[in-house]
Coordinates of C-alpha atoms and ligand atoms in Angstrom, one line a residue:
X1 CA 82.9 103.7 114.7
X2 CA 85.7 103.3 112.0
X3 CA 88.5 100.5 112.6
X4 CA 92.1 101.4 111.6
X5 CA 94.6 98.1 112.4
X6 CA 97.6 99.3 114.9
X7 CA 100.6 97.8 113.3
X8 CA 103.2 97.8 110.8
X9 CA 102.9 94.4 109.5
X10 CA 102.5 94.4 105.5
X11 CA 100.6 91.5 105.6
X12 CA 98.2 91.8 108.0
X13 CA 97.4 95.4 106.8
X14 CA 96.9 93.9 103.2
X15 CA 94.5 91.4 104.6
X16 CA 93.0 94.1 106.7
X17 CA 91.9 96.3 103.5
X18 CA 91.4 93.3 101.4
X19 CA 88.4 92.1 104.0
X20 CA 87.3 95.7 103.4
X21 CA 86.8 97.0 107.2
X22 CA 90.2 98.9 107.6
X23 CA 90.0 102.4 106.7
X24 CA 93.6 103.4 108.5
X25 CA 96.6 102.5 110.4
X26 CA 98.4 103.5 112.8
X27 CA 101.8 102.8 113.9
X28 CA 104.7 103.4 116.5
X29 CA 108.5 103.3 116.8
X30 CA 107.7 100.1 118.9
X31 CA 105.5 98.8 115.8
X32 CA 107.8 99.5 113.2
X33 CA 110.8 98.2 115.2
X34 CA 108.7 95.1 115.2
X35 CA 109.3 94.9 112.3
X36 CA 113.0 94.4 111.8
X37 CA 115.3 96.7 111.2
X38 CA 113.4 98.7 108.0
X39 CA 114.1 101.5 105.5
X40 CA 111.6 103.4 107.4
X41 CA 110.8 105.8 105.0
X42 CA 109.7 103.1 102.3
X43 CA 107.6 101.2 105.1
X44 CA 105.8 103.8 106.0
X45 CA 105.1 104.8 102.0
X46 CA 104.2 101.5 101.2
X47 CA 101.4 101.2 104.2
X48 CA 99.9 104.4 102.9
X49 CA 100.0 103.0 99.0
X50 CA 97.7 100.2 100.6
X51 CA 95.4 102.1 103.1
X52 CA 92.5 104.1 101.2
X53 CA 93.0 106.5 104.4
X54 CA 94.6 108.3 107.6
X55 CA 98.1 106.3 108.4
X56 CA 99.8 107.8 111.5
X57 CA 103.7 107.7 111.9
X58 CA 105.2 108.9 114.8
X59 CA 108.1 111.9 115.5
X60 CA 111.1 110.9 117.6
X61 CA 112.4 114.1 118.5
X62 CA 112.2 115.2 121.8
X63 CA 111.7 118.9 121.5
X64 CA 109.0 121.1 119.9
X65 CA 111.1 122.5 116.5
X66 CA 112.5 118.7 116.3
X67 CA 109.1 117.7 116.0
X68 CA 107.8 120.6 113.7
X69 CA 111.0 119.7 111.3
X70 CA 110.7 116.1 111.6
X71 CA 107.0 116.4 110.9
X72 CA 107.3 118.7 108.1
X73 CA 109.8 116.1 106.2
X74 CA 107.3 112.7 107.1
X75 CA 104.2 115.0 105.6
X76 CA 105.8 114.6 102.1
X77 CA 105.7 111.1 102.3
X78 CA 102.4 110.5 101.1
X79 CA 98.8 112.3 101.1
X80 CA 97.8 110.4 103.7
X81 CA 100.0 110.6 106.5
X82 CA 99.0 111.9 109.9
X83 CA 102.0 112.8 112.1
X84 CA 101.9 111.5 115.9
X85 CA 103.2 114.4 118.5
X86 CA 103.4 113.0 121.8
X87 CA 100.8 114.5 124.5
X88 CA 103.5 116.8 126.5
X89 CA 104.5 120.5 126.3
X90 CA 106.7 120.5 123.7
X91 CA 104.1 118.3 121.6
X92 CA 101.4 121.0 122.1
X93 CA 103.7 123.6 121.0
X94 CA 104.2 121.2 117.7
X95 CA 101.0 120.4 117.5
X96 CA 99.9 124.4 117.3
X97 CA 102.5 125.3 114.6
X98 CA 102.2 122.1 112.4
X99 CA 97.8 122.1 112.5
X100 CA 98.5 126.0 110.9
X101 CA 100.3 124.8 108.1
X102 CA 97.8 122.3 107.4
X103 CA 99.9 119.0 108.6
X104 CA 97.4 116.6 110.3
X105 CA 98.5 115.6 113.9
X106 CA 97.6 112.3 115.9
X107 CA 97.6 113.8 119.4
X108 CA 99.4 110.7 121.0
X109 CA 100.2 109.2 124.1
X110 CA 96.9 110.6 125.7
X111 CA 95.9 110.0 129.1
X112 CA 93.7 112.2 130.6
X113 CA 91.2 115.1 129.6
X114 CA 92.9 117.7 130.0
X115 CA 95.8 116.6 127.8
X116 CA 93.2 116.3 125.1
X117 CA 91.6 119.5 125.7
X118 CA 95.4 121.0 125.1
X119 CA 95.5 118.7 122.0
X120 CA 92.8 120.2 120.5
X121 CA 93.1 123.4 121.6
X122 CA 96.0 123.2 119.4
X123 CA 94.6 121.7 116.8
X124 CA 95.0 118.2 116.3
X125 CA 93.0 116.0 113.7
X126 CA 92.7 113.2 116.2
X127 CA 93.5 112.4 119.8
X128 CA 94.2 109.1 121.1
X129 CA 93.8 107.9 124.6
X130 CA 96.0 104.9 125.1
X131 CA 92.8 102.6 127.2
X132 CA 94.9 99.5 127.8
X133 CA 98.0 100.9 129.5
X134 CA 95.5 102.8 131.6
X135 CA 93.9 99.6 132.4
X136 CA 97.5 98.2 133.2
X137 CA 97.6 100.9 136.1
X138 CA 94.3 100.1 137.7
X139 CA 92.4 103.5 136.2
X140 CA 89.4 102.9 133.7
X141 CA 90.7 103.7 130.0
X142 CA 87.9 103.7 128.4
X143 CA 86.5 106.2 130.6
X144 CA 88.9 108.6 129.4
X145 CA 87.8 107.6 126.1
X146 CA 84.3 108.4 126.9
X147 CA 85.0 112.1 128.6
X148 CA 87.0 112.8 125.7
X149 CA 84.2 112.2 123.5
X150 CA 81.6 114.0 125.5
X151 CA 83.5 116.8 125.5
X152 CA 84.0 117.1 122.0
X153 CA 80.7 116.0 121.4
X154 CA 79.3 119.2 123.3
X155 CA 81.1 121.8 122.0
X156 CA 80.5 120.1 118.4
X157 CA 84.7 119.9 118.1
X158 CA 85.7 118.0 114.6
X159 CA 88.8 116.4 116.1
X160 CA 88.1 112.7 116.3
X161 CA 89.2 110.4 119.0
X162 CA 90.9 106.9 118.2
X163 CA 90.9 104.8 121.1
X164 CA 94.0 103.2 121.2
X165 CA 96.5 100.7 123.2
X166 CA 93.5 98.5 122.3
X167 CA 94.0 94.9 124.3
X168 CA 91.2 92.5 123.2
X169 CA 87.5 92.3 121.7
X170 CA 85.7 94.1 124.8
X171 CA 87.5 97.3 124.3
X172 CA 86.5 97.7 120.7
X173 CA 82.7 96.9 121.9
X174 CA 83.2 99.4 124.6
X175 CA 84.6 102.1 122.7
X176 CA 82.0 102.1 120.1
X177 CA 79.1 102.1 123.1
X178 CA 81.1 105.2 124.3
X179 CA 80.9 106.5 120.7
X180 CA 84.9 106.7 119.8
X181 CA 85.1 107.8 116.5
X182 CA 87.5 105.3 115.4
X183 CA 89.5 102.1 117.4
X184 CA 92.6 101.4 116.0
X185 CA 93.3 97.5 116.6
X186 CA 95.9 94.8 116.6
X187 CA 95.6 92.2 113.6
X188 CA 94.8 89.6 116.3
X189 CA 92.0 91.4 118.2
X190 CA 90.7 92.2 114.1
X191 CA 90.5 88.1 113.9
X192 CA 89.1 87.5 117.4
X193 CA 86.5 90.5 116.8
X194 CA 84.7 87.7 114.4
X195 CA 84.8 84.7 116.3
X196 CA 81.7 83.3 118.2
X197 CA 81.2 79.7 118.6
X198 CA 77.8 79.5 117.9
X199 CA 78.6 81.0 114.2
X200 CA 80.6 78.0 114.1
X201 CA 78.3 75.7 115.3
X202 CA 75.7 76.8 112.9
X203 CA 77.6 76.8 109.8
X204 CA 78.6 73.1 110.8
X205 CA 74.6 71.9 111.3
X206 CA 73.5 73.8 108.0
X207 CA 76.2 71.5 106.0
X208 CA 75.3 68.6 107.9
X209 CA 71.5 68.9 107.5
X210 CA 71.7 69.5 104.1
X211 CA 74.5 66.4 103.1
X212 CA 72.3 64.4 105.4
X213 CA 69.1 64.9 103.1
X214 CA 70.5 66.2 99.9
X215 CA 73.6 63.6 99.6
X216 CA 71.5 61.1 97.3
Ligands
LIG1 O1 97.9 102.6 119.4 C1 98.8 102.6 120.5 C2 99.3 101.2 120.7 O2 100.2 100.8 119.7 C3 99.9 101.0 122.1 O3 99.4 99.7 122.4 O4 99.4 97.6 123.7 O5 101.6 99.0 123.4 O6 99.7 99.7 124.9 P1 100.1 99.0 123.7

């Protein structure tokens, strides 16, 4: 399972890449807002200068040819970019016209099966299933994560499924048991991914055995 860090943040996508385990990003209107109010446009091209991969970037129009021409014009940005459609009608429409011309789409805002099966039925690069706001509503995210994959999986599909609306560690160890083909994480579940206590411990009785003999 690839990781791609789910943010907009310069920083923490340059420290991503620079620890070498972040092959994308992805990103939202609610990410980049996040970030202040930013010439969007030279955001977004200066995340996919940094990322040696996919970085997704999100439509705001509401209706399939808004989507197709707001797509169109974010495709030029950079080599890189993957447009996100949202999972409804209109975005399946988008989705079908945009895949033909060769534009990569991040089916988005996915929540059940059979959205995904219309995603890629229409020809999106990747579908992501959104696991933690399922979770928020008492249904089982990564579940969704796992049909999706079985069904891809079985009809040997190439679109790849980033589980996303990832919340904390267990979801990324989850996802990769279900075989996700990619999570796409928050910075701080990247830092927590690494933490265990006893690595900690360890380190700290190496040094200590070794001063303790060695010091003289
Ligand atoms: O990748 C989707 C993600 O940005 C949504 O996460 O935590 O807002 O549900 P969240």
């Amino acid at each position: 399972m690839r990781l791609f860090l789910d943010t907009a943040n310069i920083e923490h996508i340059r420290h991503g890449v620079r620890l070498g385990v972040i092959s994308g990003v992805t990103t939202n209107p609610s990410l980049i807002s996040r970030e202040g109010k930013v010439d969007y446009q030279k955001l977004v091209k200066e995340i996919c200068d940094i990322v040696p991969g996919p970085v997704s970037t999100e439509v705001l129009s509401q209706d399939a040819s808004g989507m197709i021409n707001e797509a169109r014009q974010v495709a030029k940005w950079a080599d890189n970019i993957v447009v996100k459609i949202p999972a409804n009608l209109e975005g399946v429409e988008a989705t079908s016209v945009l895949s033909k011309e060769g534009i990569k789409v991040n089916f988005t805002l996915c929540f059940s099966l059979n959205q995904a099966l219309l995603g890629v039925a229409a020809g999106a690069s990747f579908v992501s299933p959104f696991v933690g706001r399922l979770d928020d509503i008492g249904e089982d995210g990564m579940k969704v994560v796992e049909d999706i994959v079985k069904f891809l999986r079985f009809y040997q599909l190439p679109t790849q499924v980033i589980a996303a609306s990832i919340r904390h560690p267990q979801h990324c160890m989850v996802a990769a048991k279900v075989g996700a083909h990619i999570a796409t994480v928050p910075y701080k579940v990247l830092l927590q991914m690494i933490q265990h206590p006893l690595t900690d411990i360890g380190v700290k009785r190496f040094i200590d055995d070794w001063t303790r003999v060695m010091k003289d």
